[in-house]
Coordinates of C-alpha atoms in Angstrom, one line a residue:
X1 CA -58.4 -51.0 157.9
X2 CA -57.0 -54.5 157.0
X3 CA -54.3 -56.6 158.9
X4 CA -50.9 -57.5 157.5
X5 CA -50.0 -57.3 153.7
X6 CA -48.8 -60.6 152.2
X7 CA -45.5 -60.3 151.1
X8 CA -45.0 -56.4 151.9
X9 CA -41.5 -55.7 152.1
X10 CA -42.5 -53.6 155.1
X11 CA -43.4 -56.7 156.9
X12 CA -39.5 -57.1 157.0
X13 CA -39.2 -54.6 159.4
X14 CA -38.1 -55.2 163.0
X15 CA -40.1 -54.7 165.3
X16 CA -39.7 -55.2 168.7
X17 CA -42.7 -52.8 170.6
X18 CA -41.0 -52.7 174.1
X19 CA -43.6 -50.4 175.2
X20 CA -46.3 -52.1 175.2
X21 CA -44.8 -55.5 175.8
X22 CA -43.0 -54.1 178.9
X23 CA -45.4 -51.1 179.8
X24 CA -48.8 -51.4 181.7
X25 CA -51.6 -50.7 179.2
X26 CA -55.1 -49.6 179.4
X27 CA -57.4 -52.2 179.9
X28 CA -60.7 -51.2 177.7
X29 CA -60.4 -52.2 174.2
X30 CA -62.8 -49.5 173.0
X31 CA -61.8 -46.1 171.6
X32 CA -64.0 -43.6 173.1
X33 CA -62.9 -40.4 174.7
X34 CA -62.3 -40.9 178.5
X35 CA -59.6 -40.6 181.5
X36 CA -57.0 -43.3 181.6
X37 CA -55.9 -44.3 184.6
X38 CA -52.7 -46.5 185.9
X39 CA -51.7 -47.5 181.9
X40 CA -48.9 -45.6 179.7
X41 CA -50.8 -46.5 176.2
X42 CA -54.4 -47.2 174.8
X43 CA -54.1 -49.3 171.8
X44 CA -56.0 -47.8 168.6
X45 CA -56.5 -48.7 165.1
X46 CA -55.9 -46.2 162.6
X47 CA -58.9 -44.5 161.0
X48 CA -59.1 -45.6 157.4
X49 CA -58.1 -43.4 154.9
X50 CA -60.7 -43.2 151.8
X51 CA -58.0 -42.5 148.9
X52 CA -54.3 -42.2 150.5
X53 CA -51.9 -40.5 147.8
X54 CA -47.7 -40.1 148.4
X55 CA -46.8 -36.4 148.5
X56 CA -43.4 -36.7 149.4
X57 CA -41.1 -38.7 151.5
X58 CA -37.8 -38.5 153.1
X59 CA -35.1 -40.7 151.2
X60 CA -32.4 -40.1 154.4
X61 CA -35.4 -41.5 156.9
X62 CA -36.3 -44.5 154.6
X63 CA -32.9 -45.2 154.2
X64 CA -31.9 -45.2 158.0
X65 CA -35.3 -47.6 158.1
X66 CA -34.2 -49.8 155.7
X67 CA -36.4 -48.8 153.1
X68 CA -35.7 -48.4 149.3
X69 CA -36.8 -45.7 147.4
X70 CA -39.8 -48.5 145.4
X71 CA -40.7 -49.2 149.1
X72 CA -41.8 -46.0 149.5
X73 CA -43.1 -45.3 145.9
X74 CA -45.4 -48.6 146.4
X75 CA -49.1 -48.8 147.2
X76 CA -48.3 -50.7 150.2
X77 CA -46.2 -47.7 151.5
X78 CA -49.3 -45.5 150.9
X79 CA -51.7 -47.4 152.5
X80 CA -49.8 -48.1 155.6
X81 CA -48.2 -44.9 156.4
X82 CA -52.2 -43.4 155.8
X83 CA -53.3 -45.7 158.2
X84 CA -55.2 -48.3 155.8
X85 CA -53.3 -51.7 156.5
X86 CA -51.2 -52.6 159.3
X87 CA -47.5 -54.2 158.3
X88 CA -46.2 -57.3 160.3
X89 CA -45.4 -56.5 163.8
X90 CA -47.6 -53.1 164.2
X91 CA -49.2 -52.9 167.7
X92 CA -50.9 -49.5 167.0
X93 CA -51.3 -47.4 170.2
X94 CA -51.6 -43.9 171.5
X95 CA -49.6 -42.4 174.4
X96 CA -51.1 -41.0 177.6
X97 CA -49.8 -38.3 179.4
X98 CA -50.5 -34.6 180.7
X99 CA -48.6 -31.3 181.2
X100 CA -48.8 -27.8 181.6
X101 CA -49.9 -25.8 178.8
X102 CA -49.1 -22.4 178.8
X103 CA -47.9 -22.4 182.4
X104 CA -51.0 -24.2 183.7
X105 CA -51.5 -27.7 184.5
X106 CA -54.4 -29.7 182.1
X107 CA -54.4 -32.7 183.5
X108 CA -54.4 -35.6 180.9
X109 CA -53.7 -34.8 177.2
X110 CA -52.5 -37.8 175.8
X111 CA -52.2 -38.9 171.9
X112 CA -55.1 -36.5 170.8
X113 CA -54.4 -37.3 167.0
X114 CA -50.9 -39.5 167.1
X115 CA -51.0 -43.2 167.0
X116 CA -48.0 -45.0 167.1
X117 CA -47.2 -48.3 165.0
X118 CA -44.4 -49.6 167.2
X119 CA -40.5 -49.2 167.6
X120 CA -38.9 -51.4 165.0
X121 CA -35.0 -51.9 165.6
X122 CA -33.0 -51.2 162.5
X123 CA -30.0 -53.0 160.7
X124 CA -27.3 -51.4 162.5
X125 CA -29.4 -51.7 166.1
X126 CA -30.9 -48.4 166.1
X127 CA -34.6 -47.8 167.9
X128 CA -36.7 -46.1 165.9
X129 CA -40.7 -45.5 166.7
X130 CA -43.0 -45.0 163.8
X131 CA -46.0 -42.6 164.4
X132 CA -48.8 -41.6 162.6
X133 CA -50.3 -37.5 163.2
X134 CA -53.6 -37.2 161.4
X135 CA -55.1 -41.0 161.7
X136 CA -58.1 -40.6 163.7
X137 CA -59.4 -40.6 167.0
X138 CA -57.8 -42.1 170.0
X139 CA -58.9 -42.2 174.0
X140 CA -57.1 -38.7 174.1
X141 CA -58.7 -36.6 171.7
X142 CA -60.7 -34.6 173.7
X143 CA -63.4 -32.7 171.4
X144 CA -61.0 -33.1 168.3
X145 CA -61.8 -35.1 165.2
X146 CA -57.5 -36.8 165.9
X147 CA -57.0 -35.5 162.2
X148 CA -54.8 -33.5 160.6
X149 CA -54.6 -31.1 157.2
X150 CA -52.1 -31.1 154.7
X151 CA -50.8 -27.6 155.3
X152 CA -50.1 -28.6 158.7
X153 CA -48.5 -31.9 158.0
X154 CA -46.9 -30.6 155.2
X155 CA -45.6 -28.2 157.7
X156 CA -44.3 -30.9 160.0
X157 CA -42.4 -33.1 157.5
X158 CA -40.4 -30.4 155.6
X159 CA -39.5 -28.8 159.0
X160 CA -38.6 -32.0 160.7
X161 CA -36.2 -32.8 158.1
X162 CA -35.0 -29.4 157.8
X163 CA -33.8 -29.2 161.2
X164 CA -32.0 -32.5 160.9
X165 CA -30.0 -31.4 158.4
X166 CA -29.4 -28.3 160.2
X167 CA -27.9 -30.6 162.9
X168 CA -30.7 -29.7 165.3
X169 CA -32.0 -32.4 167.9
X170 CA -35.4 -33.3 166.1
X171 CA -38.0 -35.6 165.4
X172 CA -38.0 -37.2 161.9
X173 CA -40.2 -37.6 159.4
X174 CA -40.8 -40.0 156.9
X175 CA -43.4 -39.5 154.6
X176 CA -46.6 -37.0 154.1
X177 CA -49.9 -38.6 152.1
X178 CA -53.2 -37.1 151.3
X179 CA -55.8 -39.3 152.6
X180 CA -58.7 -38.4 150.0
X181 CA -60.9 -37.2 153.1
X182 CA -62.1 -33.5 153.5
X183 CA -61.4 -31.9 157.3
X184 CA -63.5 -29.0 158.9
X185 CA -60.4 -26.3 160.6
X186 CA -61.0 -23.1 161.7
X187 CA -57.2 -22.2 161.2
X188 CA -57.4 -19.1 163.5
X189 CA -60.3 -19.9 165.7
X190 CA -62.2 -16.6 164.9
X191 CA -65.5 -18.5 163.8
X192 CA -64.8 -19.0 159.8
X193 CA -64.0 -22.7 159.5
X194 CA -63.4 -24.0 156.1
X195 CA -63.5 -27.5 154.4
X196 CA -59.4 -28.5 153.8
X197 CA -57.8 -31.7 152.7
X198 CA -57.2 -34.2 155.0
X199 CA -53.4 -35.5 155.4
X200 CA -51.1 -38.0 157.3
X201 CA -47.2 -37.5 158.6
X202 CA -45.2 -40.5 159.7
X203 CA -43.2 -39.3 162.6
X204 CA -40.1 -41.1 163.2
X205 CA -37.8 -40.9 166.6
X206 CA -36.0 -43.1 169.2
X207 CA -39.0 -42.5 171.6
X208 CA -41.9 -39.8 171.9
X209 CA -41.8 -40.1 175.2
X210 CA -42.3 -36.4 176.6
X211 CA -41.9 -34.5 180.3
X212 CA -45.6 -34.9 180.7
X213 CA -45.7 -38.8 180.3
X214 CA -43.9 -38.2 184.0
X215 CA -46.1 -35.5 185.0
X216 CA -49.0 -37.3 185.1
X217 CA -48.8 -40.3 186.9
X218 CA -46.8 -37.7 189.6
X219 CA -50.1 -35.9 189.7
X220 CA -52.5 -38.7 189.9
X221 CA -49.7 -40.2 192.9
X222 CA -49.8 -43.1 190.8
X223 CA -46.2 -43.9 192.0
X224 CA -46.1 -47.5 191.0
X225 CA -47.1 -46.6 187.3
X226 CA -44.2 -43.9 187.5
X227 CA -41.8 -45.8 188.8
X228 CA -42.3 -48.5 186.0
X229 CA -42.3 -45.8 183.0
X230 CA -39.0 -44.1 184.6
X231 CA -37.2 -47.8 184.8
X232 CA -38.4 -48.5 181.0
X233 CA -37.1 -45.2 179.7
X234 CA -33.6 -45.8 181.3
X235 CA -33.1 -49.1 179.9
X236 CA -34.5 -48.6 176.6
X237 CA -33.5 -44.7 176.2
X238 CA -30.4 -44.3 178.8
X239 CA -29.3 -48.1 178.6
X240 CA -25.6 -46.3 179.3
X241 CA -26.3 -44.7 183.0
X242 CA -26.8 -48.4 184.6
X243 CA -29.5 -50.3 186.3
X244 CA -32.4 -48.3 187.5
X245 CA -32.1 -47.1 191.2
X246 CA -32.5 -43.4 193.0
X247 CA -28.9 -42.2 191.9
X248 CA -29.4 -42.9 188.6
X249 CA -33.2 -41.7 188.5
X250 CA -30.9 -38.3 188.8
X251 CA -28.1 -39.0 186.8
X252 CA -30.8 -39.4 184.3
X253 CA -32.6 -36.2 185.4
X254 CA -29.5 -34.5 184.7
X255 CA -28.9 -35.6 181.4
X256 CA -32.4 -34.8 180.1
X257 CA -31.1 -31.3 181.3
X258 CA -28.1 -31.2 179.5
X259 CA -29.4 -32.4 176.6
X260 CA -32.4 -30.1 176.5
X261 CA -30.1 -27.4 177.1
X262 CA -28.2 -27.9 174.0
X263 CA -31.6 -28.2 171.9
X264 CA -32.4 -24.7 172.7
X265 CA -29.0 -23.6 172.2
X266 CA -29.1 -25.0 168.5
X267 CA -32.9 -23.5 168.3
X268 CA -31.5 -20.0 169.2
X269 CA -28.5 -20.3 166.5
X270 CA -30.2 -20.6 163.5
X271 CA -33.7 -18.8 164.7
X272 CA -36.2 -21.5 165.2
X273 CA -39.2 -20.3 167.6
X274 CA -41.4 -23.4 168.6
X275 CA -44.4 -21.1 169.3
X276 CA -46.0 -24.0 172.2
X277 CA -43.6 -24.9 174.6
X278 CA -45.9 -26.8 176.8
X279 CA -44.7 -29.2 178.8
X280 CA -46.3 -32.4 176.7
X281 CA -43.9 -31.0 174.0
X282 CA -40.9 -31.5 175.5
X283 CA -38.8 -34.7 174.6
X284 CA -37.2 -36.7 177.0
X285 CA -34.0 -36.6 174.3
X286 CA -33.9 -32.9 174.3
X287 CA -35.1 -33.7 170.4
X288 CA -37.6 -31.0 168.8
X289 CA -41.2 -32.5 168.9
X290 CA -44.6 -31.1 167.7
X291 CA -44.1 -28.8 164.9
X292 CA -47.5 -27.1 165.2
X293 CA -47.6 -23.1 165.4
X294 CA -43.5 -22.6 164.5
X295 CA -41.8 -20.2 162.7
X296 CA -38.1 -18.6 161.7
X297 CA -37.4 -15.2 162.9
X298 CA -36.8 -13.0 159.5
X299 CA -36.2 -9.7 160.7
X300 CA -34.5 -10.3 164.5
X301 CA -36.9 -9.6 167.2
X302 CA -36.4 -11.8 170.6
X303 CA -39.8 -11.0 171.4
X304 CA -41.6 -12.5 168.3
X305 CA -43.7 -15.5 168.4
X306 CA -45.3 -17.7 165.0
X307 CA -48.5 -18.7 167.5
X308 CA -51.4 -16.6 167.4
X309 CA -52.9 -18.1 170.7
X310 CA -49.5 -16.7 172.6
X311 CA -50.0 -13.1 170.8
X312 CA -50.7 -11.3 173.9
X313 CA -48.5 -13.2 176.7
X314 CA -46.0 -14.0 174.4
X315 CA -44.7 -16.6 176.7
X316 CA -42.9 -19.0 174.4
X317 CA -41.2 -15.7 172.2
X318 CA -38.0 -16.6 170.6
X319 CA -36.1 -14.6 173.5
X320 CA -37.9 -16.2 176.2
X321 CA -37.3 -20.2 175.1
X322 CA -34.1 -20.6 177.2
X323 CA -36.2 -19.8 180.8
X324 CA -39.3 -21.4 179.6
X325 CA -37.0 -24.8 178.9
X326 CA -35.4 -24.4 182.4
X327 CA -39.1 -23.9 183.9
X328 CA -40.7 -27.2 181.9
X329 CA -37.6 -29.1 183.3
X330 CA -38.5 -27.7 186.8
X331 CA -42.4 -29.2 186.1
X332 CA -40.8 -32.9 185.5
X333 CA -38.2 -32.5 188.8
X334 CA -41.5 -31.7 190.8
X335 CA -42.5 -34.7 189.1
X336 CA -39.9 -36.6 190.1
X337 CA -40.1 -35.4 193.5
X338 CA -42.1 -37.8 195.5
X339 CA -39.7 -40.8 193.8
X340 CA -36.3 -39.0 195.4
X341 CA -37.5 -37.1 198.3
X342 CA -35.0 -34.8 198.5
X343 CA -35.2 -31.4 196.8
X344 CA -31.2 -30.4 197.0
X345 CA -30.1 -33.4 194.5
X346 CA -33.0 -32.1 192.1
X347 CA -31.5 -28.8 192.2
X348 CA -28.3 -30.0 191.7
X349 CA -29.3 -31.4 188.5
X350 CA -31.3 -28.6 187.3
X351 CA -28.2 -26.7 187.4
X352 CA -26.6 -28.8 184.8
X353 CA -29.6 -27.1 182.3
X354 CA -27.8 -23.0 182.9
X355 CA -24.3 -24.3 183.0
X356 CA -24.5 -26.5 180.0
X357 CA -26.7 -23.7 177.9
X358 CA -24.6 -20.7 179.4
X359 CA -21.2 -22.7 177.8
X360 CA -22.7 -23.9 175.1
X361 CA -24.4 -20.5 174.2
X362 CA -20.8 -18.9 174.3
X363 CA -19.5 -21.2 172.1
X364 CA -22.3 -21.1 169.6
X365 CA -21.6 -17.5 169.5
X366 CA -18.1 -17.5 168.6
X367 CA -18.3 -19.7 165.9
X368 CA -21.4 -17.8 164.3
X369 CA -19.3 -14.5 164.5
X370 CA -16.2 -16.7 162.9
X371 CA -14.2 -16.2 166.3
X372 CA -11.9 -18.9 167.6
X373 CA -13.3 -18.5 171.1
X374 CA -15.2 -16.6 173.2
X375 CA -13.7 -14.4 175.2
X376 CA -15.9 -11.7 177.0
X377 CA -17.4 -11.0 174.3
X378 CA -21.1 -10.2 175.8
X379 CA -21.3 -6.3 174.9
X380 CA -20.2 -7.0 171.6
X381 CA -23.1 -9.8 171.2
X382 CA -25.3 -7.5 172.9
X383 CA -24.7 -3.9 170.9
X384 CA -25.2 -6.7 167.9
X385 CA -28.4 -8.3 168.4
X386 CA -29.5 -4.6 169.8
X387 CA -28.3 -3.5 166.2
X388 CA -30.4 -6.2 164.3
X389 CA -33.0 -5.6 166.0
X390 CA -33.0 -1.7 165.9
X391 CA -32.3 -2.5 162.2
X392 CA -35.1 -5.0 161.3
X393 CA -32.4 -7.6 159.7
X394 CA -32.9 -10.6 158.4
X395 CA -31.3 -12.8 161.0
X396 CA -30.3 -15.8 158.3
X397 CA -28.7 -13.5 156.2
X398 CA -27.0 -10.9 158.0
X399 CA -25.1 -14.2 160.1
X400 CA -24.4 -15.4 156.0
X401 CA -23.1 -12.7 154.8
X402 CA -20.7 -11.6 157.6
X403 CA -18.6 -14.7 156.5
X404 CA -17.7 -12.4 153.9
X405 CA -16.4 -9.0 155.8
X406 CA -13.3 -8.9 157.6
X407 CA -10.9 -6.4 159.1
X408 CA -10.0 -5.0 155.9
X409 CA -13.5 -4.4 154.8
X410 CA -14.5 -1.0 154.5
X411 CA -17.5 0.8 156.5
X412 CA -19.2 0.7 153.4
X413 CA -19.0 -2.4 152.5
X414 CA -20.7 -3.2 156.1
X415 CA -23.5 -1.3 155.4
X416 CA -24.1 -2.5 152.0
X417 CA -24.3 -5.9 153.4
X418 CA -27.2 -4.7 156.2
X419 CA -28.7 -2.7 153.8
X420 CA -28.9 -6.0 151.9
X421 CA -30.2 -8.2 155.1
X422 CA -32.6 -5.9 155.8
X423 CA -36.4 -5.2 156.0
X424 CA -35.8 -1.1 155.9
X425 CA -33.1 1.4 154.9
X426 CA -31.0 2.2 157.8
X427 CA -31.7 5.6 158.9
X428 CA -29.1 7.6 160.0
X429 CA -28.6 7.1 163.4
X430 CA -28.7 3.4 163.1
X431 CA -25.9 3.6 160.0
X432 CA -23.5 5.6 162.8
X433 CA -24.7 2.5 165.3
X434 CA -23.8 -0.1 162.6
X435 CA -20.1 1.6 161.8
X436 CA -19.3 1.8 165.4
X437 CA -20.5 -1.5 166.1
X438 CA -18.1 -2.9 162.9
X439 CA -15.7 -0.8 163.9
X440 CA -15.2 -2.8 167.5
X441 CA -15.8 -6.3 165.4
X442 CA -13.2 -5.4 163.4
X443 CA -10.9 -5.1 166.3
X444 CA -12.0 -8.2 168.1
X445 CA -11.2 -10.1 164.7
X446 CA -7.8 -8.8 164.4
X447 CA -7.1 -9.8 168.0
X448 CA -8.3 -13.3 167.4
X449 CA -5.8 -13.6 164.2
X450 CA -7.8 -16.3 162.8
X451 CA -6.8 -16.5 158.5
X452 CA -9.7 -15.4 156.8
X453 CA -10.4 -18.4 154.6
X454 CA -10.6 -20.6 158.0
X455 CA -13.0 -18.2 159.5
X456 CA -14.9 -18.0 156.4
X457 CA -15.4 -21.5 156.1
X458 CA -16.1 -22.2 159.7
X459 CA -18.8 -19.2 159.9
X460 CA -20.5 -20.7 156.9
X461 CA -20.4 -24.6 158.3
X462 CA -22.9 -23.0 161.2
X463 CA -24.7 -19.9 159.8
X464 CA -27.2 -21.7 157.2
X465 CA -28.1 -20.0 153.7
X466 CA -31.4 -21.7 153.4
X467 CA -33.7 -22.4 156.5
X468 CA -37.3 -23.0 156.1
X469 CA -38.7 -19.5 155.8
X470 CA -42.0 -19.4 156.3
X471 CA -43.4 -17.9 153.0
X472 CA -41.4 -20.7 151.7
X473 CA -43.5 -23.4 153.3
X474 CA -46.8 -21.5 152.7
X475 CA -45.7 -21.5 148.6
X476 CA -45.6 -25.1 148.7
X477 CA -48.6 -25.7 150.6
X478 CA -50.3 -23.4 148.2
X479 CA -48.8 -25.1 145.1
X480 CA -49.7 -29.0 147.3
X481 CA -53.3 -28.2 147.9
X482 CA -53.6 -27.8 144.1
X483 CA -52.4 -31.0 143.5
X484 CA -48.7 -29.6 142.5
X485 CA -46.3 -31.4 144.8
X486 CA -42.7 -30.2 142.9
X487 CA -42.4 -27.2 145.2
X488 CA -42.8 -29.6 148.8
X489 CA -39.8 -31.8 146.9
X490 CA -38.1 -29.3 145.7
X491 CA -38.1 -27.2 148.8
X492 CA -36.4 -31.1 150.6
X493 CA -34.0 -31.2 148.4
X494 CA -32.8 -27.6 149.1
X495 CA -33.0 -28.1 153.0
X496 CA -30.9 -31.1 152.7
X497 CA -28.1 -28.9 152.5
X498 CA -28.4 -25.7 153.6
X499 CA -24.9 -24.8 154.4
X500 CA -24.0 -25.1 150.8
X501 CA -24.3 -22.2 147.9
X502 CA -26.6 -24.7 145.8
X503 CA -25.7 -22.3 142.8
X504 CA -29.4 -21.8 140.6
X505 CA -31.9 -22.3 143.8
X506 CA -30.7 -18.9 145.5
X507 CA -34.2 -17.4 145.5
X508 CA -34.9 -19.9 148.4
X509 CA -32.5 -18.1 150.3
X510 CA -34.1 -14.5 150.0
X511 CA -35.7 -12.4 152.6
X512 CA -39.0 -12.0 153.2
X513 CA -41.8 -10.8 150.4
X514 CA -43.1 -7.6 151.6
X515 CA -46.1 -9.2 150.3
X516 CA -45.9 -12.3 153.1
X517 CA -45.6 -10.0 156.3
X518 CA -48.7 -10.1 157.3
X519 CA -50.4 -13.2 155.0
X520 CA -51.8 -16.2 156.8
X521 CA -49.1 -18.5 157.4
X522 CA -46.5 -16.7 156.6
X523 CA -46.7 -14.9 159.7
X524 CA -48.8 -15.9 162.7
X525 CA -50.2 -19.2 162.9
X526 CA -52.5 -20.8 165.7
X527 CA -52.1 -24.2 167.6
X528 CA -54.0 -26.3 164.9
X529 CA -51.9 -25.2 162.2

C-alpha cells in the first residue's frame, strides 16, 4: 500500500479525523491480534489488494461526498476504496469495542475486518466516516483472516442503499470492488469451505460508533476512557443536547432510545430481519449497521430468522426484534451505570424506547392499512397478521396490493388479491377467515371516510413494490461472481425507488421462486455471509 496520490481528486476531500485526534489511541504500532486496553482505536493499514476492479457504486453516496461520477470510474477510486493507496488526510484505524453476542457477554470484539479511513466533513458541513469491510487484518480479528467475499459485500452495498431509499435509518454504502485475491469461507460452517473471490465495501455513516464501544470500557471499569468516548460522541454526534455533564449523559441516553426505537419501527414496516442483533451491532444513531446474516420476510412469519447460527433459539426472529432492541439498550444503561449512579433516571429513559416504538408502531400501522389514524385498531392488526401468517403471504405484496381494494370491493376480488400474494391456495377455512377479516376492514374504512385516491396514494408512499428480496440478491451475486455485474446495477437502480410502479422491471417485484425456498442464500444464511 502506497501513501497519497498526486493530484487525486480524492485528496480534495475534507477530512478532519476527530477521533483519533481527540480520542485516546492504542499505543503499539504493530498489528497483531491482542487485547487493547484504555484506547478507543488501533491504527492499521489496509491490506493491499492484488488487482482491485469497480463493481458498482452508489451515485447518491458519491454525490453527498462530493464525488463525480469519473471520480468513481477512475483508477484512483479503485485503488483507494480496495485499500491500495491512501488519499490525503486518511488516518486508517480500526475501532475497539465489545458486546454481548447472542445474549452473552464476549468481552472485546473490536474492528475484526473494518478499517476506517477517517471522517471527512462535506460541502454543506455534514460528517461522514469512510470505512473499509474486507481490507485485512486489524488488532481485533481474532482467528479471522479481516476479509470479506463478494457475495457478502455485495450483499451489504445493495442492501445499505436499499434501505435508504426505503427511508430506513441505515448505514451507507459507497462502492463494492473485487480485490483480485481468492478467500477460504466455509459459508455454513458444516466443514466444506470453498475458495471465493475476495471483495471490499466502503461503508459510509456519520459515526460507527456502536453500544458496545460503551460496553467495554464499563466492563474493564476503565471509567476515565468512558467518560472521554461519551463527551466525544455528544459533541461530535449530539452537538444539540449541550455541553457534556450527568443530565445530559441521560438526555443523550434517552435519545439513542428514541431513535433506536424508530429504527425498529421502520425495520418491522417493510419486513427487514437483521438476523445478529448483538449488542456491537447496534448504532449509537439508531442507523442499521452490519448487514451480515439478513433477510426480508416473503411469506409473513414473526418467528423467521435469515441466520443459520440463530436457527434453534431464534433469538433475533423478525417478531422478537422490538424486545431484543429494548434489552441491547438495557446492556449500554448498565454501562452507563457506574458514570450516573442512579438506576431510576436510567429507567426513566429506557422508557422513552416502549413509548416512542408503541406510538410510533400505531402510526406506522395506519398508514400501511391506508387509515387516517389509529384508532383501536389492535384486533384488527392482529386477526391480520394471524391471517398472513395462517395464509403464507407474501408480506411486500399483500401490503401493495391492498392500496387497490376498498369498501366497494367485492369478497372476491379480496381473495384474488391473497391468492395472488401468496405461497399456497387458501384452503377453505382460511378463505372464510380472509372474508370475515375484509369484511371488518371494510367497515373500519368506511368509518375513516378517507377518498380513495388519497388513501391509495398514501398506502403506496409507505408499502414498497420492490424490496431486496433475497433470491434477488443471490441472482446478482450469481451473475457478479461470473464476471457479469449488469444485474448488481440493475438491481440499484430498481431499489432507488421502490415506491414507484417502474413499468418494464415488475419481475423484481414478484414473490418468491418455489425454486429459491430452500437454496443457499436465498433462504438461511450464517454470520460470515
Amino acid at each position: 500500500m502506497t501513501d497519497s496520490l498526486a493530484c487525486s481528486p480524492l485528496d480534495e476531500l475534507n477530512f478532519d479525523n476527530r477521533f483519533v485526534l481527540e480520542l485516546p489511541g492504542d499505543p503499539e504500532p504493530d498489528n497483531y491480534r491482542r487485547q487493547v486496553y484504555q484506547a478507543c482505536y488501533s491504527r492499521v493499514q489496509p491490506r493491499a489488494a492484488k488487482q482491485p476492479s469497480l463493481v458498482a457504486y452508489s451515485p447518491e453516496m458519491a454525490a453527498e461526498l462530493g464525488l463525480t461520477e469519473q471520480d468513481c470510474q477512475s483508477d484512483d477510486f479503485c485503488q483507494i476504496f480496495a485499500g491500495n493507496k491512501l488519499a490525503k488526510g486518511m488516518q486508517p484505524y480500526s475501532m475497539c469495542y465489545g458486546g454481548h453476542q447472542f445474549g452473552q457477554w464476549a468481552g472485546q470484539l473490536g474492528d475484526g475486518r473494518a478499517i476506517n479511513l477517517g471522517e471527512i466533513v462535506n460541502a454543506e458541513g455534514r460528517r461522514w466516516a469512510l470505512q473499509l469491510k474486507g481490507a485485512g487484518k486489524t488488532p481485533y480479528s481474532r482467528s479471522a483472516d479481516g476479509l470479506a467475499v463478494l457475495r457478502s459485500s455485495i450483499r451489504e452495498f445493495l442492501c445499505s442503499e436499499a434501505m435508504h431509499h426505503l427511508g430506513v435509518p441505515t448505514t451507507r454504502a459507497l462502492s463494492v470492488i473485487l480485490t483480485g485475491d481468492q478467500v477460504i469461507r466455509d459459508m455454513f460452517y458444516d466443514g466444506n469451505p470453498q475458495l471465493e473471490q475476495g471483495a471490499v465495501v466502503c461503508r459510509v455513516a456519520p459515526t460507527f460508533t456502536r453500544f458496545g464501544n460503551f460496553q467495554l470500557f464499563a466492563a474493564r471499569d476503565d471509567l476515565d476512557t468512558l467518560v472521554q468516548l461519551l463527551d466525544f460522541t455528544l459533541r461530535t454526534d449530539f452537538p444539540h443536547l449541550g455541553e457534556p455533564s450527568k443530565a445530559v449523559y441521560l438526555q443523550w441516553f434517552e435519545e439513542v432510545c428514541r431513535l433506536t426505537a424508530q429504527m425498529i419501527v421502520h425495520w418491522q414496516r417493510v419486513g427487514f430481519v437483521h438476523g445478529v442483533m448483538n449488542t456491537d451491532n447496534m448504532s449509537i444513531l439508531g442507523l442499521t449497521i452490519d448487514y451480515g446474516p439478513y433477510g426480508w420476510l416473503e411469506n409473513y412469519d414473526p418467528d423467521w430468522t435469515p441466520n443459520t447460527t440463530d436457527a434453534q433459539g431464534r433469538r433475533y426472529r423478525f417478531g422478537n426484534q422490538p424486545k431484543i432492541a429494548y434489552w441491547n439498550l438495557v446492556q449500554l444503561a448498565n454501562a452507563l451505570y457506574p458514570i450516573i449512579k442512579k438506576a431510576d433516571p436510567l429507567q426513566q429513559a429506557l422508557n422513552a424506547f416502549s413509548e416512542t416504538f408503541d406510538s410510533q408502531w400505531q402510526t406506522m400501522m395506519a398508514d400501511k392499512l391506508g387509515f387516517s389514524g389509529y384508532q383501536g385498531d389492535d384486533q384488527l392488526v392482529k386477526d391480520l397478521f394471524s391471517l398472513l401468517h395462517t395464509a403464507e403471504t407474501d408480506m411486500t405484496l399483500f401490503f401493495r396490493a391492498l392500496a387497490g381494494v376498498d369498501q366497494d370491493s367485492t369478497g372476491a376480488e379480496f381473495a384474488g388479491l391473497m391468492d395472488k400474494a401468496g405461497y399456497k391456495p387458501l384452503e377453505d377455512d382460511v378463505h372464510v377467515q380472509a372474508l370475515a377479516w375484509f369484511e371488518q376492514y371494510q367497515d373500519r374504512l368506511r368509518q375513516d371516510g378517507r377518498p380513495k385516491e388519497q388513501r391509495r396514494l398514501a398506502m403506496n408512499a409507505v408499502n414498497p413494490k420492490y424490496v431486496l428480496r433475497n433470491y434477488l440478491a443471490q441472482q446478482a451475486i450469481d451473475a457478479a461472481e461470473q464476471g457479469d455485474f449488469a444485474l448488481v446495477n440493475e438491481l440499484l437502480e430498481v431499489l432507488r425507488k421502490p415506491y414507484d410502479e417502474q413499468p418494464g422491471r415488475e419481475r423484481f417485484a414478484e414473490k418468491r421462486p418455489d425454486w429459491a425456498r430452500h437454496k443457499p442464500g436465498c433462504s438461511m444464511l450464517s454470520c460470515s455471509s
